[in-house]
CSV table of C-alpha atoms and ligand atoms in Angstrom, one decimal:
chain,number,residue,atom,x,y,z
Z,1449,MET,CA,-100.4,-64.8,21.5
Z,1450,SER,CA,-102.1,-65.4,17.5
Z,1451,THR,CA,-100.9,-65.6,14.5
Z,1452,GLN,CA,-103.1,-63.9,12.2
Z,1453,PRO,CA,-101.6,-60.6,11.2
Z,1454,PHE,CA,-103.1,-58.0,12.1
Z,1455,MET,CA,-104.8,-56.6,8.7
Z,1456,PRO,CA,-106.6,-52.8,9.1
Z,1457,ASN,CA,-109.8,-52.1,7.4
Z,1458,LEU,CA,-108.4,-51.6,3.8
Z,1459,PRO,CA,-110.0,-51.3,1.0
Z,1460,GLY,CA,-108.4,-55.2,-0.2
Z,1461,ALA,CA,-109.7,-56.9,2.8
Z,1462,ILE,CA,-114.2,-58.0,1.0
Z,1463,ALA,CA,-115.8,-59.5,3.9
Z,1464,ASP,CA,-118.2,-61.2,1.2
Z,1465,LYS,CA,-116.5,-64.1,0.3
Z,1466,ALA,CA,-119.1,-64.9,-2.9
Z,1467,VAL,CA,-118.6,-61.3,-3.5
Z,1468,ARG,CA,-114.7,-61.5,-3.5
Z,1469,LEU,CA,-114.5,-64.4,-5.6
Z,1470,GLY,CA,-116.7,-62.9,-7.9
Z,1471,LEU,CA,-115.0,-60.3,-8.6
Z,1472,MET,CA,-111.6,-61.9,-9.2
Z,1473,GLU,CA,-113.2,-64.9,-11.8
Z,1474,GLU,CA,-114.0,-61.4,-13.7
Z,1475,ILE,CA,-110.5,-59.7,-13.3
Z,1476,ARG,CA,-109.0,-63.2,-14.3
Z,1477,THR,CA,-111.6,-62.8,-17.6
Z,1478,LEU,CA,-110.7,-59.7,-18.2
Z,1479,ALA,CA,-107.1,-60.2,-18.4
Z,1480,ARG,CA,-107.5,-62.5,-20.6
Z,1481,ARG,CA,-109.6,-60.3,-23.0
Z,1482,ARG,CA,-107.1,-57.5,-22.7
Z,1483,ASN,CA,-103.8,-60.0,-23.2
Z,1484,ALA,CA,-102.8,-58.8,-19.9
Z,1485,ILE,CA,-100.4,-60.2,-16.9
Z,1486,ILE,CA,-101.2,-59.6,-13.7
Z,1487,LEU,CA,-97.5,-59.8,-11.4
Z,1488,ALA,CA,-97.9,-59.4,-7.7
Z,1489,HIS,CA,-95.3,-58.2,-5.0
Z,1490,ASN,CA,-95.2,-60.5,-1.8
Z,1491,TYR,CA,-96.3,-58.0,0.2
Z,1492,GLN,CA,-99.5,-57.3,-1.6
Z,1493,TRP,CA,-103.3,-58.0,0.2
Z,1494,PRO,CA,-103.7,-61.6,-0.1
Z,1495,ASP,CA,-106.3,-61.6,-2.8
Z,1496,VAL,CA,-104.7,-59.4,-4.9
Z,1497,GLN,CA,-102.3,-62.1,-5.2
Z,1498,ASP,CA,-104.8,-64.5,-5.8
Z,1499,ILE,CA,-105.0,-63.3,-8.6
Z,1500,ALA,CA,-102.0,-62.5,-10.2
Z,1501,ASP,CA,-100.6,-65.0,-12.9
Z,1502,PHE,CA,-96.5,-64.6,-11.0
Z,1503,THR,CA,-96.0,-63.1,-7.4
Z,1504,GLY,CA,-92.2,-62.6,-6.5
Z,1505,ASP,CA,-89.6,-60.5,-5.2
Z,1506,SER,CA,-88.6,-57.8,-6.5
Z,1507,LEU,CA,-86.0,-58.7,-8.5
Z,1508,GLY,CA,-88.0,-62.2,-9.6
Z,1509,LEU,CA,-91.3,-59.6,-10.7
Z,1510,SER,CA,-88.5,-57.5,-13.0
Z,1511,LEU,CA,-87.2,-60.3,-14.9
Z,1512,GLU,CA,-91.3,-62.3,-15.0
Z,1513,ALA,CA,-92.2,-59.2,-16.4
Z,1514,GLN,CA,-89.2,-58.7,-19.3
Z,1515,ASN,CA,-89.9,-62.7,-20.2
Z,1516,THR,CA,-93.9,-61.8,-20.9
Z,1517,ASP,CA,-95.3,-61.3,-24.5
Z,1518,ALA,CA,-98.8,-59.5,-23.1
Z,1519,GLU,CA,-99.4,-56.6,-24.4
Z,1520,PHE,CA,-100.2,-55.1,-20.5
Z,1521,ILE,CA,-98.3,-55.8,-17.5
Z,1522,VAL,CA,-100.9,-54.9,-14.9
Z,1523,PHE,CA,-98.2,-55.5,-11.9
Z,1524,CYS,CA,-99.5,-54.6,-7.9
Z,1525,GLY,CA,-96.4,-53.3,-5.6
Z,1526,VAL,CA,-95.7,-49.8,-5.6
Z,1527,HIS,CA,-94.3,-47.3,-8.1
Z,1528,PHE,CA,-90.7,-47.8,-8.5
Z,1529,MET,CA,-91.4,-51.5,-9.6
Z,1530,ALA,CA,-94.1,-50.6,-12.0
Z,1531,GLU,CA,-91.4,-48.3,-13.5
Z,1532,SER,CA,-88.8,-50.8,-13.3
Z,1533,ALA,CA,-91.0,-53.1,-15.1
Z,1534,LYS,CA,-92.1,-49.5,-17.3
Z,1535,ILE,CA,-87.9,-49.8,-17.9
Z,1536,LEU,CA,-86.9,-52.9,-19.1
Z,1537,ASN,CA,-90.7,-53.1,-21.3
Z,1538,PRO,CA,-91.0,-50.1,-23.3
Z,1539,ASP,CA,-93.4,-50.9,-25.6
Z,1540,LYS,CA,-95.4,-52.6,-23.5
Z,1541,LYS,CA,-98.5,-50.4,-20.9
Z,1542,VAL,CA,-97.6,-50.8,-17.6
Z,1543,LEU,CA,-100.5,-49.7,-15.4
Z,1544,LEU,CA,-100.2,-49.7,-11.4
Z,1545,PRO,CA,-103.9,-50.2,-10.5
Z,1546,ASN,CA,-103.7,-47.1,-7.8
Z,1547,LEU,CA,-100.9,-44.7,-8.9
Z,1548,SER,CA,-101.0,-43.0,-4.8
Z,1549,ALA,CA,-98.8,-46.6,-4.2
Z,1550,GLY,CA,-95.5,-44.8,-3.8
Z,1551,CYS,CA,-92.3,-46.1,-1.8
Z,1552,SER,CA,-91.1,-44.2,2.2
Z,1553,LEU,CA,-87.6,-45.4,0.9
Z,1554,ALA,CA,-87.2,-44.2,-2.7
Z,1555,ASP,CA,-88.5,-40.6,-0.7
Z,1556,SER,CA,-85.6,-41.2,1.1
Z,1557,ILE,CA,-83.2,-40.2,-2.0
Z,1558,SER,CA,-84.2,-37.6,-4.9
Z,1559,PRO,CA,-81.6,-36.4,-7.7
Z,1560,GLU,CA,-80.2,-33.9,-5.7
Z,1561,SER,CA,-79.4,-35.7,-2.3
Z,1562,LEU,CA,-77.9,-38.0,-4.6
Z,1563,SER,CA,-76.0,-35.8,-7.2
Z,1564,GLU,CA,-74.5,-34.3,-3.4
Z,1565,TRP,CA,-73.3,-37.3,-2.2
Z,1566,MET,CA,-71.2,-38.3,-5.5
Z,1567,SER,CA,-69.9,-34.9,-5.4
Z,1568,ARG,CA,-68.3,-35.8,-2.3
Z,1569,TYR,CA,-67.3,-39.7,-3.5
Z,1570,PRO,CA,-66.1,-39.2,-7.4
Z,1571,ASP,CA,-64.1,-42.0,-7.2
Z,1572,HIS,CA,-66.4,-44.2,-5.2
Z,1573,THR,CA,-69.0,-46.4,-8.0
Z,1574,VAL,CA,-72.4,-45.6,-7.4
Z,1575,VAL,CA,-75.0,-49.5,-6.2
Z,1576,THR,CA,-78.5,-47.8,-6.1
Z,1577,TYR,CA,-81.3,-50.4,-4.1
Z,1578,VAL,CA,-84.4,-50.7,-6.8
Z,1579,ASN,CA,-86.5,-49.0,-4.5
Z,1580,SER,CA,-85.5,-45.4,-6.2
Z,1581,THR,CA,-86.8,-43.2,-8.9
Z,1582,ALA,CA,-85.8,-43.6,-12.1
Z,1583,GLU,CA,-84.4,-40.4,-12.1
Z,1584,VAL,CA,-81.9,-42.2,-9.5
Z,1585,LYS,CA,-81.2,-45.3,-11.1
Z,1586,ALA,CA,-80.2,-42.6,-14.4
Z,1587,MET,CA,-77.5,-41.2,-12.0
Z,1588,SER,CA,-76.3,-45.2,-10.9
Z,1589,ASP,CA,-73.7,-47.6,-12.2
Z,1590,ILE,CA,-75.3,-50.7,-11.8
Z,1591,CYS,CA,-79.2,-51.6,-9.5
Z,1592,CYS,CA,-79.8,-53.6,-6.7
Z,1593,THR,CA,-82.0,-55.7,-4.9
Z,1594,SER,CA,-81.3,-57.5,-1.9
Z,1595,ALA,CA,-81.9,-60.9,-3.4
Z,1596,ASN,CA,-78.4,-59.5,-5.3
Z,1597,ALA,CA,-76.8,-56.9,-3.7
Z,1598,ILE,CA,-73.5,-58.8,-2.9
Z,1599,SER,CA,-73.4,-60.6,-5.3
Z,1600,ILE,CA,-73.8,-56.5,-6.9
Z,1601,VAL,CA,-71.1,-55.4,-5.1
Z,1602,LYS,CA,-69.0,-58.3,-5.1
Z,1603,SER,CA,-68.9,-58.5,-9.0
Z,1604,LEU,CA,-67.9,-54.9,-8.7
Z,1605,THR,CA,-63.9,-53.8,-10.3
Z,1606,ASN,CA,-63.7,-50.6,-8.0
Z,1607,ASN,CA,-63.9,-51.3,-3.9
Z,1608,LYS,CA,-64.9,-47.9,-3.5
Z,1609,ILE,CA,-68.6,-48.3,-3.3
Z,1610,LEU,CA,-71.9,-46.0,-2.6
Z,1611,PHE,CA,-74.3,-47.6,-1.7
Z,1612,THR,CA,-78.0,-45.9,-1.8
Z,1613,PRO,CA,-79.8,-45.4,-0.4
Z,1614,ASP,CA,-81.2,-48.3,2.7
Z,1615,ARG,CA,-78.7,-48.3,5.3
Z,1616,ASN,CA,-80.0,-51.3,6.6
Z,1617,LEU,CA,-80.1,-53.7,3.3
Z,1618,GLY,CA,-76.0,-51.6,3.4
Z,1619,ASN,CA,-75.2,-52.3,6.4
Z,1620,TRP,CA,-75.7,-55.9,6.0
Z,1621,VAL,CA,-73.5,-55.9,2.5
Z,1622,LYS,CA,-71.1,-54.2,4.2
Z,1623,LYS,CA,-70.6,-57.4,6.7
Z,1624,HIS,CA,-70.3,-59.2,3.7
Z,1625,VAL,CA,-67.8,-57.7,1.8
Z,1626,PRO,CA,-65.5,-56.6,4.4
Z,1627,GLU,CA,-62.8,-56.0,0.9
Z,1628,LYS,CA,-64.6,-53.7,-0.3
Z,1629,GLU,CA,-64.6,-49.8,1.0
Z,1630,ILE,CA,-68.8,-49.4,1.6
Z,1631,VAL,CA,-69.9,-45.8,2.1
Z,1632,VAL,CA,-73.8,-46.0,3.0
Z,1633,TYR,CA,-76.4,-43.3,2.2
Z,1634,ASP,CA,-78.8,-43.0,5.1
Z,1635,GLY,CA,-82.0,-44.2,3.8
Z,1636,ALA,CA,-84.7,-46.2,5.0
Z,1637,CYS,CA,-87.7,-48.4,4.8
Z,1638,PRO,CA,-90.0,-46.8,8.5
Z,1639,THR,CA,-92.1,-50.5,7.8
Z,1640,HIS,CA,-88.3,-52.4,8.8
Z,1641,ASP,CA,-86.8,-49.4,10.2
Z,1642,VAL,CA,-89.1,-49.7,13.3
Z,1643,LEU,CA,-88.7,-52.7,14.1
Z,1644,ARG,CA,-86.2,-53.2,17.4
Z,1645,GLY,CA,-84.4,-56.7,18.5
Z,1646,ALA,CA,-86.1,-56.8,21.7
Z,1647,ASN,CA,-89.7,-56.6,20.1
Z,1648,VAL,CA,-88.5,-59.8,17.7
Z,1649,SER,CA,-86.8,-61.2,21.2
Z,1650,LYS,CA,-90.3,-61.2,23.1
Z,1651,THR,CA,-91.7,-62.4,20.6
Z,1652,ARG,CA,-89.3,-65.1,20.6
Z,1653,SER,CA,-89.3,-65.7,24.2
Z,1654,ALA,CA,-92.9,-66.7,23.7
Z,1655,TYR,CA,-92.1,-69.8,20.4
Z,1656,PRO,CA,-88.1,-70.7,22.0
Z,1657,ASP,CA,-88.2,-73.1,19.2
Z,1658,ALA,CA,-89.6,-70.4,16.2
Z,1659,VAL,CA,-87.1,-69.9,13.4
Z,1660,VAL,CA,-86.1,-66.3,13.1
Z,1661,ILE,CA,-86.6,-65.4,9.2
Z,1662,ALA,CA,-86.0,-61.5,8.7
Z,1663,HIS,CA,-85.5,-59.4,5.2
Z,1664,PRO,CA,-82.2,-57.7,4.7
Z,1665,GLU,CA,-84.1,-54.1,4.8
Z,1666,CYS,CA,-83.6,-55.1,8.4
Z,1667,ARG,CA,-82.0,-53.0,11.3
Z,1668,GLU,CA,-78.6,-54.2,12.4
Z,1669,ASP,CA,-80.0,-56.5,15.6
Z,1670,ILE,CA,-82.6,-57.7,14.4
Z,1671,ILE,CA,-80.3,-59.5,11.8
Z,1672,ALA,CA,-77.5,-60.2,14.1
Z,1673,LEU,CA,-80.3,-62.9,15.4
Z,1674,ALA,CA,-82.0,-63.1,12.6
Z,1675,ASP,CA,-81.4,-67.5,11.3
Z,1676,GLU,CA,-82.0,-66.4,8.0
Z,1677,VAL,CA,-81.5,-63.4,5.7
Z,1678,CYS,CA,-83.1,-62.6,2.3
Z,1679,SER,CA,-85.2,-61.2,0.4
Z,1680,THR,CA,-88.6,-61.4,0.8
Z,1681,SER,CA,-89.0,-64.6,-1.9
Z,1682,ALA,CA,-86.1,-66.6,0.0
Z,1683,MET,CA,-87.7,-65.6,3.1
Z,1684,ILE,CA,-90.3,-67.9,1.7
Z,1685,ASN,CA,-88.2,-70.7,0.1
Z,1686,ARG,CA,-85.5,-71.0,3.3
Z,1687,ILE,CA,-88.6,-72.7,4.5
Z,1688,GLU,CA,-87.4,-75.6,3.3
Z,1689,LYS,CA,-84.0,-76.3,5.2
Z,1690,TYR,CA,-86.2,-76.4,8.8
Z,1691,PRO,CA,-87.8,-80.1,8.3
Z,1692,ASP,CA,-88.6,-80.5,11.6
Z,1693,ALA,CA,-89.4,-76.7,13.0
Z,1694,ARG,CA,-92.5,-76.1,13.2
Z,1695,THR,CA,-92.5,-72.1,14.3
Z,1696,PHE,CA,-91.0,-69.3,11.1
Z,1697,ILE,CA,-90.8,-65.9,13.3
Z,1698,VAL,CA,-91.0,-63.3,10.4
Z,1699,ALA,CA,-89.6,-60.4,10.6
Z,1700,THR,CA,-90.6,-57.8,7.4
Z,1701,GLU,CA,-94.5,-56.7,6.3
Z,1702,SER,CA,-97.4,-59.3,7.4
Z,1703,GLY,CA,-98.7,-59.9,4.0
Z,1704,ILE,CA,-95.5,-62.0,3.0
Z,1705,VAL,CA,-96.9,-64.8,5.7
Z,1706,HIS,CA,-100.1,-65.1,3.0
Z,1707,GLN,CA,-97.7,-67.1,0.6
Z,1708,MET,CA,-95.6,-68.9,4.0
Z,1709,LYS,CA,-98.7,-70.5,4.9
Z,1710,LYS,CA,-100.3,-71.6,1.4
Z,1711,ARG,CA,-96.3,-73.2,0.6
Z,1712,PHE,CA,-96.0,-75.0,4.4
Z,1713,PRO,CA,-99.8,-74.9,6.0
Z,1714,ASP,CA,-98.4,-77.4,8.4
Z,1715,ARG,CA,-96.3,-74.8,10.2
Z,1716,GLN,CA,-96.9,-72.0,11.9
Z,1717,PHE,CA,-95.8,-67.9,11.1
Z,1718,VAL,CA,-95.9,-65.2,13.7
Z,1719,LEU,CA,-95.2,-61.8,12.7
Z,1720,ALA,CA,-91.7,-60.0,14.6
Z,1721,ASP,CA,-93.2,-57.5,16.1
Z,1722,GLY,CA,-94.7,-58.6,18.5
Z,1723,CYS,CA,-98.4,-56.5,17.9
Z,1724,ILE,CA,-99.1,-59.5,16.0
Z,1725,GLY,CA,-97.9,-57.4,12.6
Z,1726,CYS,CA,-98.8,-53.7,13.5
Z,1727,ARG,CA,-95.9,-52.2,12.9
Z,1728,LEU,CA,-95.2,-54.2,10.0
Z,1729,HIS,CA,-98.0,-53.3,7.5
Z,1730,CYS,CA,-97.0,-51.0,4.3
Z,1731,PRO,CA,-99.0,-48.4,4.3
Z,1732,TYR,CA,-98.5,-48.6,0.3
Z,1733,MET,CA,-97.9,-51.5,-0.6
Z,1734,LYS,CA,-102.1,-51.7,0.7
Z,1735,MET,CA,-103.2,-49.5,-1.0
Z,1736,ILE,CA,-104.4,-51.7,-4.2
Z,1737,SER,CA,-108.0,-53.6,-4.2
Z,1738,LEU,CA,-109.0,-55.9,-6.5
Z,1739,ASP,CA,-111.9,-53.2,-7.3
Z,1740,ASP,CA,-108.5,-51.0,-8.3
Z,1741,VAL,CA,-107.5,-53.3,-10.6
Z,1742,LYS,CA,-110.5,-54.6,-12.1
Z,1743,ARG,CA,-111.1,-50.7,-13.1
Z,1744,SER,CA,-107.8,-50.2,-15.1
Z,1745,LEU,CA,-107.7,-53.4,-16.9
Z,1746,SER,CA,-111.0,-52.4,-18.0
Z,1747,GLU,CA,-110.7,-49.2,-18.3
Z,1748,THR,CA,-106.8,-49.3,-19.3
Z,1749,LYS,CA,-106.5,-46.6,-16.8
Z,1750,PHE,CA,-103.5,-45.8,-14.8
Z,1751,GLU,CA,-100.5,-46.3,-17.0
Z,1752,ILE,CA,-96.5,-46.0,-15.7
Z,1753,THR,CA,-94.4,-44.0,-18.3
Z,1754,VAL,CA,-90.8,-43.1,-18.0
Z,1755,GLU,CA,-89.3,-39.5,-19.8
Z,1756,PRO,CA,-87.5,-41.3,-22.9
Z,1757,GLU,CA,-83.5,-39.6,-21.8
Z,1758,ILE,CA,-84.8,-41.3,-18.0
Z,1759,LEU,CA,-85.4,-44.7,-18.8
Z,1760,ALA,CA,-83.3,-45.0,-22.0
Z,1761,SER,CA,-79.5,-44.2,-17.8
Z,1762,ALA,CA,-81.8,-46.1,-15.8
Z,1763,ARG,CA,-82.4,-49.4,-18.3
Z,1764,VAL,CA,-78.0,-49.8,-18.2
Z,1765,ALA,CA,-78.2,-49.7,-14.0
Z,1766,LEU,CA,-81.2,-52.8,-14.9
Z,1767,ASP,CA,-79.1,-54.0,-17.6
Z,1768,ARG,CA,-76.4,-54.7,-15.8
Z,1769,MET,CA,-77.8,-55.4,-12.8
Z,1770,LEU,CA,-80.0,-58.3,-14.5
Z,1771,ALA,CA,-76.3,-59.8,-15.9
Z,1772,VAL,CA,-75.6,-60.5,-12.2
Z,1773,PRO,CA,-77.1,-63.9,-10.6
Z,1774,ARG,CA,-79.2,-64.1,-7.7
Z,1775,ASP,CA,-77.5,-64.7,-4.0
Z,1776,ASN,CA,-80.0,-66.6,-3.0
B,2638,13P,P1,-88.0,-57.5,-1.8
B,2638,13P,O1,-86.9,-56.9,-3.7
B,2638,13P,O2,-87.6,-59.1,-1.1
B,2638,13P,O3,-89.4,-58.4,-2.4
B,2638,13P,O4,-88.5,-56.6,-1.2
B,2638,13P,C1,-88.6,-55.8,-1.5
B,2638,13P,C2,-89.1,-54.5,-0.8
B,2638,13P,O5,-89.5,-53.4,-1.1
B,2638,13P,C3,-89.2,-54.8,0.3
B,2638,13P,O6,-89.4,-53.4,1.5
């Protein structure tokens, strides 16, 4: 079985190495000239990750966005991530190099559907995963990411929780916080939710000694057979815990393998889907190309804006989240 992730021929991949390196150098020069910081999520194309000042998970990137003195934040991720950076930095210009980079999970909950759920559970504290729009965050009591969801729910005084929108993450939290009554909304990330325990078991049968590392957006049957379940940055860090393991089966979006190989070049990483990453490919995360980043920086366009009233309420939910330490 090949260890190379399947990479469809989307605009992020520039075959000619000299052209690619030249473009990357141009982007770095432009970023310096514009006083811009480039943030890239662990799922971005490898080249896009390599031009970033910081790569990381949603929580790590939110913290970088909050700490920067740069005038521009170029966010290579999806819309809700850039929107969170804007909410945390209302006075900075936040650019998303391709404004079509959305998120199916964020779209699975609207202000109207949340309002309907809230009316059904009026005594519950609303915990909303950051994979949601600013409007939904603004209606929530507190946000969470995959890196702090358990600590966030444990930190709340109310024992009645409405967890939105990801059902797999919600069920994982529920298992770790049995003392609370947690009602879970019925949303999911299609990239993770398409994976089944049978796919992972089949992949594992080819690598019986491999360590299985999964993201909590995976379904319960995968969580049950994983050795580690954590946020994308923690998935990379956890490899250190297994100095004798040669092979790791990775149950999340394929872009993460780039950082894993960079940090641990002597290990083997196999995507969990048994079809060499073709299912573990988020089309939105792969929408940003090097050309998009260059254009966004040189023309300072594709700016994220949030209505002031929505921003102020969403900020409360994000600030409450940032006050709680990460799980992992
Ligand atoms: P992380 O916060 O773990 O990076 O996950 C973000 C995400 O969108 C997973 O699908």
